[in-house]
PDB file of C-alpha atoms and ligand atoms in Angstrom:
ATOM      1  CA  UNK P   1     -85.312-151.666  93.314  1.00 96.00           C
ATOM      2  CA  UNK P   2     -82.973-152.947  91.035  1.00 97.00           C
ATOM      3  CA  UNK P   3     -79.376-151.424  89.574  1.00 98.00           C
ATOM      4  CA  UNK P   4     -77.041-152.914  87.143  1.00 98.00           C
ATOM      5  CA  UNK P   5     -73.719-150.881  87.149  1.00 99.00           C
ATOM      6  CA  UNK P   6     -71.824-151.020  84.268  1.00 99.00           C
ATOM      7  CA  UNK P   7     -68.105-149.916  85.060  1.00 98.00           C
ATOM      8  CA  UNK P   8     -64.313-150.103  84.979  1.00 98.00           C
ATOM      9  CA  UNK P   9     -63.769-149.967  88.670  1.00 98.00           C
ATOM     10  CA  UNK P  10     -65.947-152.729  90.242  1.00 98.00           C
ATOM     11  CA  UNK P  11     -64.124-152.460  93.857  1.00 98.00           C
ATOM     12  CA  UNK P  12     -66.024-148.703  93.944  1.00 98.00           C
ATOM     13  CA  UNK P  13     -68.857-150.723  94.649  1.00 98.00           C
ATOM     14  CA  UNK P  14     -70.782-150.569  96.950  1.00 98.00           C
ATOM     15  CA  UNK P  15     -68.595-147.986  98.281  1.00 98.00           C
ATOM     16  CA  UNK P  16     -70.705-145.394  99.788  1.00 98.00           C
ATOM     17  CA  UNK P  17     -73.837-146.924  99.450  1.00 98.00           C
ATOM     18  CA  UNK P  18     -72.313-149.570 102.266  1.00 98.00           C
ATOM     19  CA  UNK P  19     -73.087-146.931 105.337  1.00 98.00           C
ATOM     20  CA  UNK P  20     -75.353-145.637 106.892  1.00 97.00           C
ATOM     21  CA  UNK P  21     -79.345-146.178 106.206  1.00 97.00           C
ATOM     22  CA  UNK P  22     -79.066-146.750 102.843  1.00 98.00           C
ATOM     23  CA  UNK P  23     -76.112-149.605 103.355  1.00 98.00           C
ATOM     24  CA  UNK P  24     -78.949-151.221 106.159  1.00 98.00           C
ATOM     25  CA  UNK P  25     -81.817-151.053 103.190  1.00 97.00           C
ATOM     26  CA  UNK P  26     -79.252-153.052 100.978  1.00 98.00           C
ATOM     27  CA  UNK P  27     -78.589-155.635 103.741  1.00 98.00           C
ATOM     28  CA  UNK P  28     -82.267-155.037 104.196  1.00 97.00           C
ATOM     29  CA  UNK P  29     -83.558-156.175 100.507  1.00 96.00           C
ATOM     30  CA  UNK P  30     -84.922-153.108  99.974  1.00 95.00           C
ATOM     31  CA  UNK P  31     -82.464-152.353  97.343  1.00 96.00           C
ATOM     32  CA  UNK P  32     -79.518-154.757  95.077  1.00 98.00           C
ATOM     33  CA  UNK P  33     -76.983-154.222  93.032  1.00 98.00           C
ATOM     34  CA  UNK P  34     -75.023-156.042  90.513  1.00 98.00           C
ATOM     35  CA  UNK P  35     -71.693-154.813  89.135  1.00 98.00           C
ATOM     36  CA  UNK P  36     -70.710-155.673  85.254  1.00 98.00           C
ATOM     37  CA  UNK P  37     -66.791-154.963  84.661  1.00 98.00           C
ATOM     38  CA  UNK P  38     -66.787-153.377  81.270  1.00 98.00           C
ATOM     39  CA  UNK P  39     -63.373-154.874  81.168  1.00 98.00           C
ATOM     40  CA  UNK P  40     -64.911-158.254  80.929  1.00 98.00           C
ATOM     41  CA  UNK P  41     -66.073-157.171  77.792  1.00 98.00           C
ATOM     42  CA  UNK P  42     -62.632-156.070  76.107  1.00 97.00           C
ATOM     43  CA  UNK P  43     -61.712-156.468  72.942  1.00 92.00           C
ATOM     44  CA  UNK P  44     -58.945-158.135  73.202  1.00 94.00           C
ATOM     45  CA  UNK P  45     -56.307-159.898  76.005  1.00 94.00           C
ATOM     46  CA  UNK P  46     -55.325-156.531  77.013  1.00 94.00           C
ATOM     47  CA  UNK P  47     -58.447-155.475  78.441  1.00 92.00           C
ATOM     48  CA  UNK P  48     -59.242-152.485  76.218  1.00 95.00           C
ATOM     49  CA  UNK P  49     -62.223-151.268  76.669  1.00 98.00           C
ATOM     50  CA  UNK P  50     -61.350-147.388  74.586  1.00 98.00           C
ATOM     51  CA  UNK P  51     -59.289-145.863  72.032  1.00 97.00           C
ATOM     52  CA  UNK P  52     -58.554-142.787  70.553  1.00 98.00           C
ATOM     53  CA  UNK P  53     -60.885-140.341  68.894  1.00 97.00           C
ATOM     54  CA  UNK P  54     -62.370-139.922  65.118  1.00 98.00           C
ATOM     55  CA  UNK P  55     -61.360-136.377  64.444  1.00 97.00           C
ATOM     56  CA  UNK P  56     -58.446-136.227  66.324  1.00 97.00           C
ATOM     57  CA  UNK P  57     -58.379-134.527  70.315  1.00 95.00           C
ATOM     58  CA  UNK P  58     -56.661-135.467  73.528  1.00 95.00           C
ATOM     59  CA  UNK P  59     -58.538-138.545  75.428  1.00 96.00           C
ATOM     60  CA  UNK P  60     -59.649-141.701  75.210  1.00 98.00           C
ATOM     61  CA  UNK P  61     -63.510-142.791  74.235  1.00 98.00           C
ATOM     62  CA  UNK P  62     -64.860-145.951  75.484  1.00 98.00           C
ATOM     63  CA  UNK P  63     -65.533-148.424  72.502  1.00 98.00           C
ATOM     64  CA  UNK P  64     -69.433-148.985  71.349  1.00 98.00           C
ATOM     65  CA  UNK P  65     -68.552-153.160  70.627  1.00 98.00           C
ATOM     66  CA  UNK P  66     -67.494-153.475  74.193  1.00 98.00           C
ATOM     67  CA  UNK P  67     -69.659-151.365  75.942  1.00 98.00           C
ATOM     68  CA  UNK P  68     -72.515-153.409  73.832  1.00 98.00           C
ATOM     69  CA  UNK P  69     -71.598-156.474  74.896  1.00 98.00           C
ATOM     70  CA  UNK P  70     -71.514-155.644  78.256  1.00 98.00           C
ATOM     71  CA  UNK P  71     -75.103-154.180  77.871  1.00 98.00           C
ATOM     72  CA  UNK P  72     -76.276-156.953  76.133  1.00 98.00           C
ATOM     73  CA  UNK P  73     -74.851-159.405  79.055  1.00 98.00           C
ATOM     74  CA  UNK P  74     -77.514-158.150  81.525  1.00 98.00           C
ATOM     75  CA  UNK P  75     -80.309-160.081  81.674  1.00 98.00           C
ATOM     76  CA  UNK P  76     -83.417-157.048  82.252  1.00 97.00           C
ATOM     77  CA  UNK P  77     -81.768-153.739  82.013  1.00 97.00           C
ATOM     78  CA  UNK P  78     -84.534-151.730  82.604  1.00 96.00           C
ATOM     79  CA  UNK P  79     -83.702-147.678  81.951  1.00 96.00           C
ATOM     80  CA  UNK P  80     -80.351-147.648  80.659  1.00 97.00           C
ATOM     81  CA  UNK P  81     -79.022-144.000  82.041  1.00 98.00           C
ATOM     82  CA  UNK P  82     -75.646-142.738  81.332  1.00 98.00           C
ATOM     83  CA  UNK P  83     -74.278-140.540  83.374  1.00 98.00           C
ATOM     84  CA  UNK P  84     -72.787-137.574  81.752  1.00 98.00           C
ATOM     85  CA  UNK P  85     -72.127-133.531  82.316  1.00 98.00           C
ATOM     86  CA  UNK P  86     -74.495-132.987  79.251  1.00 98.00           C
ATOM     87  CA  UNK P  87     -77.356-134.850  80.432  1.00 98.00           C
ATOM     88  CA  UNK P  88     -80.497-133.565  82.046  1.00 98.00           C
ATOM     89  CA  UNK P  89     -79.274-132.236  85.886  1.00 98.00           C
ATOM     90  CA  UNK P  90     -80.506-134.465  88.464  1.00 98.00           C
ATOM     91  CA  UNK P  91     -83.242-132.932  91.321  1.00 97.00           C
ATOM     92  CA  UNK P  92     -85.007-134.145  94.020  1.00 96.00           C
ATOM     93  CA  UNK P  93     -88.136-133.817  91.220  1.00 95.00           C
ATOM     94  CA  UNK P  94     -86.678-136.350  89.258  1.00 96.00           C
ATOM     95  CA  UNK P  95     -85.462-138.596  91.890  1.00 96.00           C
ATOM     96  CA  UNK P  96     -89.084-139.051  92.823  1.00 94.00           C
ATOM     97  CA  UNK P  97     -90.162-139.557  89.995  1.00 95.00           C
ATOM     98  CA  UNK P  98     -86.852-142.534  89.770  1.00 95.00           C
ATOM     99  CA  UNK P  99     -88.274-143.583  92.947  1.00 94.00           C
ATOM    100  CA  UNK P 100     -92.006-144.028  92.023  1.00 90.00           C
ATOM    101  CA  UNK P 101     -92.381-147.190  90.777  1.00 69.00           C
ATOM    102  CA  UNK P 102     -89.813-148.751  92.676  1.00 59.00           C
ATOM    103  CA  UNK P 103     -91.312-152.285  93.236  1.00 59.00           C
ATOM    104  CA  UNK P 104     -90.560-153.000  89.789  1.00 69.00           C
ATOM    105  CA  UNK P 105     -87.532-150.611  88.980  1.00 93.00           C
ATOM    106  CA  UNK P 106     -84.811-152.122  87.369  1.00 97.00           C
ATOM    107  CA  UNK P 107     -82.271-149.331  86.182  1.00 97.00           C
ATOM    108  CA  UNK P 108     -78.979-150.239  84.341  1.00 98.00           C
ATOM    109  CA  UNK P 109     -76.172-147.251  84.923  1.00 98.00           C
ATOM    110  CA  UNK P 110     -73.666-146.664  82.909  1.00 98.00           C
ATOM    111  CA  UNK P 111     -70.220-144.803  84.478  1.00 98.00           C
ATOM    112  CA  UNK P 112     -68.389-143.177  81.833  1.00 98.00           C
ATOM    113  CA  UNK P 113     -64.249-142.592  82.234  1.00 98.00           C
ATOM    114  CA  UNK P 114     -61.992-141.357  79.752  1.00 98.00           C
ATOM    115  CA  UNK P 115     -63.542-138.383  77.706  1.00 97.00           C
ATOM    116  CA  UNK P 116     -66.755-140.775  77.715  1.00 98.00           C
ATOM    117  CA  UNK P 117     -68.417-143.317  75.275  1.00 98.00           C
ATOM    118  CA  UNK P 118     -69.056-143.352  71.947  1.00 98.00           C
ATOM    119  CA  UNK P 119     -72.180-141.807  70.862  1.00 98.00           C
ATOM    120  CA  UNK P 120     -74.019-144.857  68.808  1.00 98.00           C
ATOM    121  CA  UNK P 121     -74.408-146.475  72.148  1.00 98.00           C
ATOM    122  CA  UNK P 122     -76.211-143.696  73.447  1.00 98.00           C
ATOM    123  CA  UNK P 123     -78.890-143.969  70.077  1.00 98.00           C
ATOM    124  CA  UNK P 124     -78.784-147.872  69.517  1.00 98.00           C
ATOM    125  CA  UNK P 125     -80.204-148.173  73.480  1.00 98.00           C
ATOM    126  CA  UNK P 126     -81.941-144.982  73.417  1.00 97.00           C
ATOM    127  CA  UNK P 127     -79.942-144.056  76.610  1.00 98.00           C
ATOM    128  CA  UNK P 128     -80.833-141.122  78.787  1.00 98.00           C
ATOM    129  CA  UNK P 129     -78.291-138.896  80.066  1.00 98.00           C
ATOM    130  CA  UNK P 130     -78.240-137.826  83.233  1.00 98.00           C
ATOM    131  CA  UNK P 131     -76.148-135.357  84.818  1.00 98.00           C
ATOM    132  CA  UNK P 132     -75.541-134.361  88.641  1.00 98.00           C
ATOM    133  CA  UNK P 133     -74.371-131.205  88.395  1.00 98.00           C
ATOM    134  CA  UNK P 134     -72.149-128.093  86.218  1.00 98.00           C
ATOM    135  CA  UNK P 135     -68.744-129.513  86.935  1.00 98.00           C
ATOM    136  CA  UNK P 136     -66.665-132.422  85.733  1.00 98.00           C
ATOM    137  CA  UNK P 137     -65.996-135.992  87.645  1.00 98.00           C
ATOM    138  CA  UNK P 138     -63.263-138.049  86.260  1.00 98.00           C
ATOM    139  CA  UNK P 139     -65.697-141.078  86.389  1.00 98.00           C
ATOM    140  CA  UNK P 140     -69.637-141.938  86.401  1.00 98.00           C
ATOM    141  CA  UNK P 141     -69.048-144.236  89.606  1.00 98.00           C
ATOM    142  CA  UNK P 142     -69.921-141.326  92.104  1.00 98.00           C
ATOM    143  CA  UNK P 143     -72.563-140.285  90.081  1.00 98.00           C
ATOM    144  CA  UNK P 144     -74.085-143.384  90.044  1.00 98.00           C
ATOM    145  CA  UNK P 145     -74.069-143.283  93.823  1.00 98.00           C
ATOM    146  CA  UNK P 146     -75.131-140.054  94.418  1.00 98.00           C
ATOM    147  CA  UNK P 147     -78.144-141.375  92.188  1.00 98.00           C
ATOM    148  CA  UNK P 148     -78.680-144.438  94.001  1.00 98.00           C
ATOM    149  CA  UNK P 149     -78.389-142.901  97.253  1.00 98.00           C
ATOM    150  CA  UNK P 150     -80.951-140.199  96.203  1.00 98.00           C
ATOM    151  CA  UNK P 151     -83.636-142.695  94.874  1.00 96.00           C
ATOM    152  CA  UNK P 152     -83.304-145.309  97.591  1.00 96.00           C
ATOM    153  CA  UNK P 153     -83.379-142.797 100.639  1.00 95.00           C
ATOM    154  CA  UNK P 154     -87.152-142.076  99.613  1.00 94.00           C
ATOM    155  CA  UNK P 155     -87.942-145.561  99.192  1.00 94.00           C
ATOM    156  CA  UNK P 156     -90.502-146.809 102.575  1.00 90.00           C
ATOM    157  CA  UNK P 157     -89.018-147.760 105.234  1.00 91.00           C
ATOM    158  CA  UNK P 158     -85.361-146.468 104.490  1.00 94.00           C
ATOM    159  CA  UNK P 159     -85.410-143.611 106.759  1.00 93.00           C
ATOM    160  CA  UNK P 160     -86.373-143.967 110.591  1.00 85.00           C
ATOM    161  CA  UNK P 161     -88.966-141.014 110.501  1.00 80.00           C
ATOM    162  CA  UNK P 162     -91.126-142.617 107.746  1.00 74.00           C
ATOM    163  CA  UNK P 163     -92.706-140.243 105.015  1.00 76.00           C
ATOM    164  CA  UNK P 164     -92.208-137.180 107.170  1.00 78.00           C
ATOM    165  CA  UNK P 165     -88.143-137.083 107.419  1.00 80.00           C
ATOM    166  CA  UNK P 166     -88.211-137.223 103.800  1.00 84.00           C
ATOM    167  CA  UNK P 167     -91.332-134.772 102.789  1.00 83.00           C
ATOM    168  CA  UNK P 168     -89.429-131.996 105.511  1.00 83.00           C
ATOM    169  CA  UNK P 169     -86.471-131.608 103.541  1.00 87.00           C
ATOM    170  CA  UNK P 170     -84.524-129.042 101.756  1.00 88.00           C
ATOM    171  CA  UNK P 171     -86.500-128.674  98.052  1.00 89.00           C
ATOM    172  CA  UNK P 172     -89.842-130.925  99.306  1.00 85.00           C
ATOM    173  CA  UNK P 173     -90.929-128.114 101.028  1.00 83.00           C
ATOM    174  CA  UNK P 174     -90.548-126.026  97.673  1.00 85.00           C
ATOM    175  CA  UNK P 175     -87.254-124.653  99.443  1.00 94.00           C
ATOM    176  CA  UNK P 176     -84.384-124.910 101.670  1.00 97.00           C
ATOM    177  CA  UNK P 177     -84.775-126.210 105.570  1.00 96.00           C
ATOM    178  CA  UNK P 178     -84.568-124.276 107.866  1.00 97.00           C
ATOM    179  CA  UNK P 179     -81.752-124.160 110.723  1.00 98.00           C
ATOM    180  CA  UNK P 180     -81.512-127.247 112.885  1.00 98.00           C
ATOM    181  CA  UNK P 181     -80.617-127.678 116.968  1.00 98.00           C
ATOM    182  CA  UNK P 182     -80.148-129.869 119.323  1.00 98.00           C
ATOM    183  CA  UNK P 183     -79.158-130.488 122.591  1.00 98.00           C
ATOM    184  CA  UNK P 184     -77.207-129.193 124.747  1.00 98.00           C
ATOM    185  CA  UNK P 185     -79.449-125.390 124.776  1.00 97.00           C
ATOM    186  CA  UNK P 186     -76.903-123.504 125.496  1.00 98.00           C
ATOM    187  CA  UNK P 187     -73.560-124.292 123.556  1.00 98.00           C
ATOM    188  CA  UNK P 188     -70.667-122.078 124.197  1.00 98.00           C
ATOM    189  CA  UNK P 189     -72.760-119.150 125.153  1.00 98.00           C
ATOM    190  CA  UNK P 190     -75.210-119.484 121.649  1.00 98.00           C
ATOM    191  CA  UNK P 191     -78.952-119.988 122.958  1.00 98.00           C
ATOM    192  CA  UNK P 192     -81.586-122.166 120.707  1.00 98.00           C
ATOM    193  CA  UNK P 193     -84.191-119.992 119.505  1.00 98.00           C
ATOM    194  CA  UNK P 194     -86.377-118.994 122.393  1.00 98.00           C
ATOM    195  CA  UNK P 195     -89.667-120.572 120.258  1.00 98.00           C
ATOM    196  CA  UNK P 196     -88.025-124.004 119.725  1.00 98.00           C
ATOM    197  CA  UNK P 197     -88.063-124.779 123.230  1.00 98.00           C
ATOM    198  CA  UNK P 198     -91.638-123.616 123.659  1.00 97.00           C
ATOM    199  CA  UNK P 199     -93.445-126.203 122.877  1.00 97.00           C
ATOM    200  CA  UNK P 200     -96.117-124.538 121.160  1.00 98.00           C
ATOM    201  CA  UNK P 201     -96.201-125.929 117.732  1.00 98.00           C
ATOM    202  CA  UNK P 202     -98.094-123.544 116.023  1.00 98.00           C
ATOM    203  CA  UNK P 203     -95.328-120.911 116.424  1.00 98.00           C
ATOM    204  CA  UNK P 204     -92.498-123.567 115.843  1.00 98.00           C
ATOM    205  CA  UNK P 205     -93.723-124.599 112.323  1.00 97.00           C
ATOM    206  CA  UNK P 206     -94.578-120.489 112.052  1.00 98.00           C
ATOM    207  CA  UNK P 207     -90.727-119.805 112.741  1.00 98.00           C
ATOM    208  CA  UNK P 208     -89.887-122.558 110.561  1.00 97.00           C
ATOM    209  CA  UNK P 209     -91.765-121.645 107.541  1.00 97.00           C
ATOM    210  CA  UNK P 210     -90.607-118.058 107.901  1.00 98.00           C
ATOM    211  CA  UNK P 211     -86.935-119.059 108.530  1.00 98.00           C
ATOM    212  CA  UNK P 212     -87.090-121.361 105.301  1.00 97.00           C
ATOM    213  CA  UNK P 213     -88.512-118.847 103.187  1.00 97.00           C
ATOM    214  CA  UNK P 214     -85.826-116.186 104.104  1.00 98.00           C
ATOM    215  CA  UNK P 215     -83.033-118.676 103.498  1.00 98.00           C
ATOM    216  CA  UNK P 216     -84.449-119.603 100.166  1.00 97.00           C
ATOM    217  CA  UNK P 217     -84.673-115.995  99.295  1.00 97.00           C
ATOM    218  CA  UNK P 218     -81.661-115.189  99.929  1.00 98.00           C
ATOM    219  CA  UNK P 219     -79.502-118.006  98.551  1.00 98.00           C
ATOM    220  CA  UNK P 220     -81.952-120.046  96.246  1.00 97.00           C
ATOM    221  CA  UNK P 221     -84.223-117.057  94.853  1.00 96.00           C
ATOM    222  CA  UNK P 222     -84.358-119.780  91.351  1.00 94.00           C
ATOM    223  CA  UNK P 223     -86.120-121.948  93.507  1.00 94.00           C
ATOM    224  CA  UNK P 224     -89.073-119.585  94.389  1.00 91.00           C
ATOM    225  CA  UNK P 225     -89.569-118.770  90.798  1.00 82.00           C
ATOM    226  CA  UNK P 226     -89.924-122.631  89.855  1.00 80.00           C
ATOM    227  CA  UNK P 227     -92.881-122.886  92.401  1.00 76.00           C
ATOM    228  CA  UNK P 228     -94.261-119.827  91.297  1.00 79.00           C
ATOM    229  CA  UNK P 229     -94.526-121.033  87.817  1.00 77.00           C
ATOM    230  CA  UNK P 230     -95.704-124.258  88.944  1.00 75.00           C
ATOM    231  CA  UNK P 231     -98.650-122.955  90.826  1.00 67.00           C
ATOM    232  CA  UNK P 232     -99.627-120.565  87.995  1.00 59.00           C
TER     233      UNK P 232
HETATM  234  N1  LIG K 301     -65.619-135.165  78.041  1.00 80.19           N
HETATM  235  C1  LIG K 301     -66.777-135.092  78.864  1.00 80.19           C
HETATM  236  C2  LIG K 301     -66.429-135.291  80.331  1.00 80.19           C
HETATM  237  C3  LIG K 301     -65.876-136.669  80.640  1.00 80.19           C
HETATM  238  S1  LIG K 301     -65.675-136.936  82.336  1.00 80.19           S
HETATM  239  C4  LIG K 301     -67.473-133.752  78.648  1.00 80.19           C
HETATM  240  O1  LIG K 301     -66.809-132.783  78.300  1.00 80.19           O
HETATM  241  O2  LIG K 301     -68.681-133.648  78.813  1.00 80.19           O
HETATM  242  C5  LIG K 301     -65.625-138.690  82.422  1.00 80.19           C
HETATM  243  C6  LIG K 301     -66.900-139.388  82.858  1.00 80.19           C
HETATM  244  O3  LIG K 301     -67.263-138.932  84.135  1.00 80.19           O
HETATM  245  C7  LIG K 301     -68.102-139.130  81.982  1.00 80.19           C
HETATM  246  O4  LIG K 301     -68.157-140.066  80.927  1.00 80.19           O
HETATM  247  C8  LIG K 301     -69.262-139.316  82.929  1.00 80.19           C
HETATM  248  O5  LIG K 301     -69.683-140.678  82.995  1.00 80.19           O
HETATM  249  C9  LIG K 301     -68.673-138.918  84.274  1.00 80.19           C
HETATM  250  N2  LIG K 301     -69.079-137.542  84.679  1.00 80.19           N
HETATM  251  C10 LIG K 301     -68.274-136.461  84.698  1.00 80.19           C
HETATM  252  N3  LIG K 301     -68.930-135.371  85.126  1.00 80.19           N
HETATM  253  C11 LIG K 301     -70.186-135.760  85.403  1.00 80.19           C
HETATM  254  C12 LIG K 301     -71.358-135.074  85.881  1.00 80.19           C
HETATM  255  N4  LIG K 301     -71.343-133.779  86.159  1.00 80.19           N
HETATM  256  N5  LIG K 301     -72.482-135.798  86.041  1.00 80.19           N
HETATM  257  C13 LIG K 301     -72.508-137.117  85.764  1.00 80.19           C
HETATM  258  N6  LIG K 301     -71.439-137.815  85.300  1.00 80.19           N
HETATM  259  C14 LIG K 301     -70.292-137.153  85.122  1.00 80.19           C
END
């Protein structure tokens, strides 16, 4: 899997995506990255990459001649996504689906700054908008690693447990996980649940199916509905 970031802050790169198992898939091959400065790009020897609004408003809005130049710099873009609070909102459905053909993926993302980027870059690439949630960043960059992050930690052979640590999870198993322990047993006087130590696995994944679905109820009733009407 492929990404070409286009952005204003290249040192945010890799950033995050650095650590942990996803930072060992990209030292791996698993997973690359190239980072495009917009400001490369600028339109003139002041490196301005945005200017002021049509209509009037506070903010900036990055310019469509050097945003396209930057986009038309990169040799296979792939899916061009832009992140952006009006987009589609980003779930573990869609990452999947990100993830799916990941052999071949090349994606191209986009990190807005300023108020965002002018709109006939969005139609002359046919750019999809994606969103990671009802509140506003003051830059794409983390949303571009909170979507790399998402698609790469399904990829094989990213995550020690295979296929299973990744099918268990919160919104796989059509809700939230249930609670997690380890050792020591006993921890300042709180016992694991008497059945977790059992052994008997029939009445662990019982507890945990039970213990999921009462979570979900309770805090993520949406998410019931959704596989209700998917099973109808
Ligand atoms: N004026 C915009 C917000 C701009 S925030 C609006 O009202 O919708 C600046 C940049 O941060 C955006 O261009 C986008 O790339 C990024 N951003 C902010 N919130 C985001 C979110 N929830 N999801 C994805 N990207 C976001």
């Amino acid at each position: 899997m492929h990404f070409n970031i286009l952005t204003v802050f290249p040192e945010m790169f890799p950033g995050t995506l650095g650590g942990g198992v996803v930072g060992r898939a990209l030292a791996d091959g698993i997973w690359s990255y190239n980072v495009i400065n917009i400001r490369d790009f600028a339109i003139n020897d002041y490196g301005s990459v945005d200017d002021a609004q049509f209509g009037g408003g506070a903010g900036m809005v990055m310019r469509p001649d050097a945003l396209g130049a930057a986009i038309d710099s990169i040799e296979k873009p792939g899916q061009i996504i832009y992140f952006s609070p009006r987009g589609a909102r980003l779930d573990q459905k869609m990452v999947r689906g990100f993830a799916g053909d990941a052999k071949n993926a090349v994606y191209t993302l986009l990190c807005g700054r300023y108020e965002g980027i002018d709109q006939r870059v969005i139609d002359e690439y046919n750019i999809m908008e994606l969103s990671i949630g009802d509140y506003i960043l003051s830059g794409g960059e983390i949303a571009a690693q909170v979507f790399i992050d998402s698609a790469v930690r399904v990829l094989d052979n990213v995550l020690g447990g295979g296929a299973e640590s990744t099918a268990n999870e919160s919104f796989e198993i059509g809700g939230l996980e249930w609670p997690l322990y380890t050792r020591p047993s006993v921890w300042r006087g709180r016992n694991v649940p008497e059945v977790l130590l059992s052994g008997h696995h029939g009445n662990i994944e019982r507890w945990r199916k039970q213990q999921s679905d009462e979570i979900t109820k309770m805090r993520r009733p949406d998410l019931i509905k959704e596989n209700e009407n998917e099973h109808n």
